[in-house]
Short mmCIF file of C-alpha atoms in Angstrom, two decimals:
data_model
loop_
_atom_site.label_atom_id
_atom_site.label_comp_id
_atom_site.label_asym_id
_atom_site.label_seq_id
_atom_site.Cartn_x
_atom_site.Cartn_y
_atom_site.Cartn_z
CA UNK A 1 44.71 -8.75 -3.84
CA UNK A 2 43.09 -10.80 -5.64
CA UNK A 3 40.68 -12.13 -3.23
CA UNK A 4 40.07 -7.94 -2.84
CA UNK A 5 39.51 -7.74 -6.14
CA UNK A 6 36.80 -10.40 -6.71
CA UNK A 7 34.83 -9.14 -3.35
CA UNK A 8 34.90 -5.79 -5.37
CA UNK A 9 33.52 -7.49 -8.49
CA UNK A 10 31.11 -9.35 -6.06
CA UNK A 11 29.86 -6.26 -4.15
CA UNK A 12 29.38 -4.70 -7.70
CA UNK A 13 26.98 -7.76 -8.78
CA UNK A 14 24.20 -6.99 -5.50
CA UNK A 15 21.42 -4.46 -6.12
CA UNK A 16 21.77 -1.14 -4.22
CA UNK A 17 19.68 -0.04 -1.32
CA UNK A 18 16.40 0.75 -2.74
CA UNK A 19 17.06 0.25 -6.11
CA UNK A 20 14.22 -2.49 -6.39
CA UNK A 21 11.02 -0.26 -5.89
CA UNK A 22 7.24 -0.70 -5.40
CA UNK A 23 5.52 1.15 -7.31
CA UNK A 24 1.53 2.12 -6.63
CA UNK A 25 -0.26 3.30 -9.83
CA UNK A 26 -3.72 5.19 -9.51
CA UNK A 27 -6.07 4.17 -12.80
CA UNK A 28 -4.84 7.12 -14.77
CA UNK A 29 -1.65 6.29 -14.66
CA UNK A 30 -0.28 8.84 -12.63
CA UNK A 31 2.58 7.18 -9.63
CA UNK A 32 1.15 7.34 -6.26
CA UNK A 33 3.86 6.10 -4.46
CA UNK A 34 7.58 4.32 -4.88
CA UNK A 35 8.42 2.08 -2.29
CA UNK A 36 11.75 -0.19 -1.34
CA UNK A 37 10.60 -3.17 -1.66
CA UNK A 38 12.43 -4.09 1.60
CA UNK A 39 10.16 -1.58 3.31
CA UNK A 40 7.20 -3.70 2.91
CA UNK A 41 6.10 -7.75 3.44
CA UNK A 42 2.92 -8.06 2.18
CA UNK A 43 0.04 -6.12 0.41
CA UNK A 44 -1.82 -5.24 3.78
CA UNK A 45 1.99 -3.51 4.56
CA UNK A 46 1.49 -1.27 1.62
CA UNK A 47 -2.53 -0.71 1.95
CA UNK A 48 -1.29 0.64 5.56
CA UNK A 49 1.86 2.51 4.18
CA UNK A 50 -0.66 4.05 1.78
CA UNK A 51 -3.31 5.02 4.81
CA UNK A 52 -0.25 6.67 6.69
CA UNK A 53 1.04 8.51 3.65
CA UNK A 54 -1.93 8.94 1.84
CA UNK A 55 -5.10 9.15 3.72
CA UNK A 56 -6.42 6.03 1.58
CA UNK A 57 -8.48 3.97 3.84
CA UNK A 58 -7.09 0.61 4.41
CA UNK A 59 -10.92 -1.22 3.31
CA UNK A 60 -11.26 0.77 0.35
CA UNK A 61 -7.89 -0.33 -0.98
CA UNK A 62 -7.91 -2.35 -4.23
CA UNK A 63 -4.40 -3.23 -5.51
CA UNK A 64 -4.37 -5.33 -8.53
CA UNK A 65 -1.47 -6.49 -10.15
CA UNK A 66 -1.23 -7.18 -14.05
CA UNK A 67 -4.87 -7.30 -14.24
CA UNK A 68 -5.10 -9.70 -10.94
CA UNK A 69 -6.68 -8.71 -7.26
CA UNK A 70 -3.96 -9.46 -5.03
CA UNK A 71 -5.49 -10.66 -1.74
CA UNK A 72 -4.25 -8.71 1.49
CA UNK A 73 -1.57 -11.32 2.89
CA UNK A 74 0.23 -12.14 -1.18
CA UNK A 75 3.47 -12.00 -0.45
CA UNK A 76 5.31 -8.82 -2.71
CA UNK A 77 8.28 -9.19 -5.37
CA UNK A 78 10.49 -6.56 -6.09
CA UNK A 79 10.42 -4.91 -8.82
CA UNK A 80 6.66 -4.49 -8.92
CA UNK A 81 4.18 -2.26 -10.54
CA UNK A 82 0.72 -2.47 -8.97
CA UNK A 83 -2.48 -0.43 -9.48
CA UNK A 84 -4.19 1.34 -6.89
CA UNK A 85 -8.34 1.26 -7.26
CA UNK A 86 -10.24 3.40 -4.59
CA UNK A 87 -13.57 1.29 -3.80
CA UNK A 88 -16.46 3.38 -4.08
CA UNK A 89 -18.70 1.98 -1.02
CA UNK A 90 -16.96 0.43 2.17
CA UNK A 91 -18.69 -2.79 3.82
CA UNK A 92 -18.17 -4.50 7.09
CA UNK A 93 -17.62 -4.25 10.57
CA UNK A 94 -13.61 -3.06 9.12
CA UNK A 95 -15.21 -0.16 7.56
CA UNK A 96 -17.06 0.85 10.50
CA UNK A 97 -13.93 0.62 13.05
CA UNK A 98 -11.85 1.91 10.39
CA UNK A 99 -13.86 5.41 10.33
CA UNK A 100 -14.49 5.21 14.13
CA UNK A 101 -10.23 5.55 14.68
CA UNK A 102 -10.22 7.91 11.69
CA UNK A 103 -12.48 10.09 13.58
CA UNK A 104 -10.59 10.10 17.46
CA UNK A 105 -7.87 10.80 15.17
CA UNK A 106 -8.96 13.70 13.50
CA UNK A 107 -8.02 12.00 10.27
CA UNK A 108 -10.89 14.71 8.66
CA UNK A 109 -10.01 13.90 4.87
CA UNK A 110 -9.97 9.89 6.25
CA UNK A 111 -13.13 10.41 7.48
CA UNK A 112 -14.98 12.34 4.25
CA UNK A 113 -13.51 9.70 2.36
CA UNK A 114 -15.31 6.65 4.00
CA UNK A 115 -18.83 8.89 4.84
CA UNK A 116 -18.76 9.01 1.13
CA UNK A 117 -18.66 5.26 0.60
CA UNK A 118 -21.31 4.77 2.78
CA UNK A 119 -19.49 3.69 5.41
CA UNK A 120 -22.14 2.55 8.53
CA UNK A 121 -21.24 5.37 10.92
CA UNK A 122 -23.77 4.12 13.52
CA UNK A 123 -22.51 0.77 13.68
CA UNK A 124 -21.04 -0.18 17.57
CA UNK A 125 -20.05 -3.35 17.03
#
């Protein structure tokens, strides 16, 4: 009987699934997303999540934590708050590739954001 009570007490100390949330905030202070931390492994996974759920091009996303720019390979801790900055200028082959993919899939909002950010629409690479 005592083993069962000890086990129950231990289980009560464990974090509940979904308790540790990763929160993404816009510069305006509005919460953009709250995601269970266990769903994401690193910053790139978070950017891809925001691409799918919010239509935000990966190449335009810059994520900050405590004022420090996060690299795509940075691991995410939980609970954690990050701030999303949408870049106004897209450069490089990655942006052009993302534009082609979005256009092919008919993702109009993503295409609009990328064109507004001066993505090279004529790139063939």
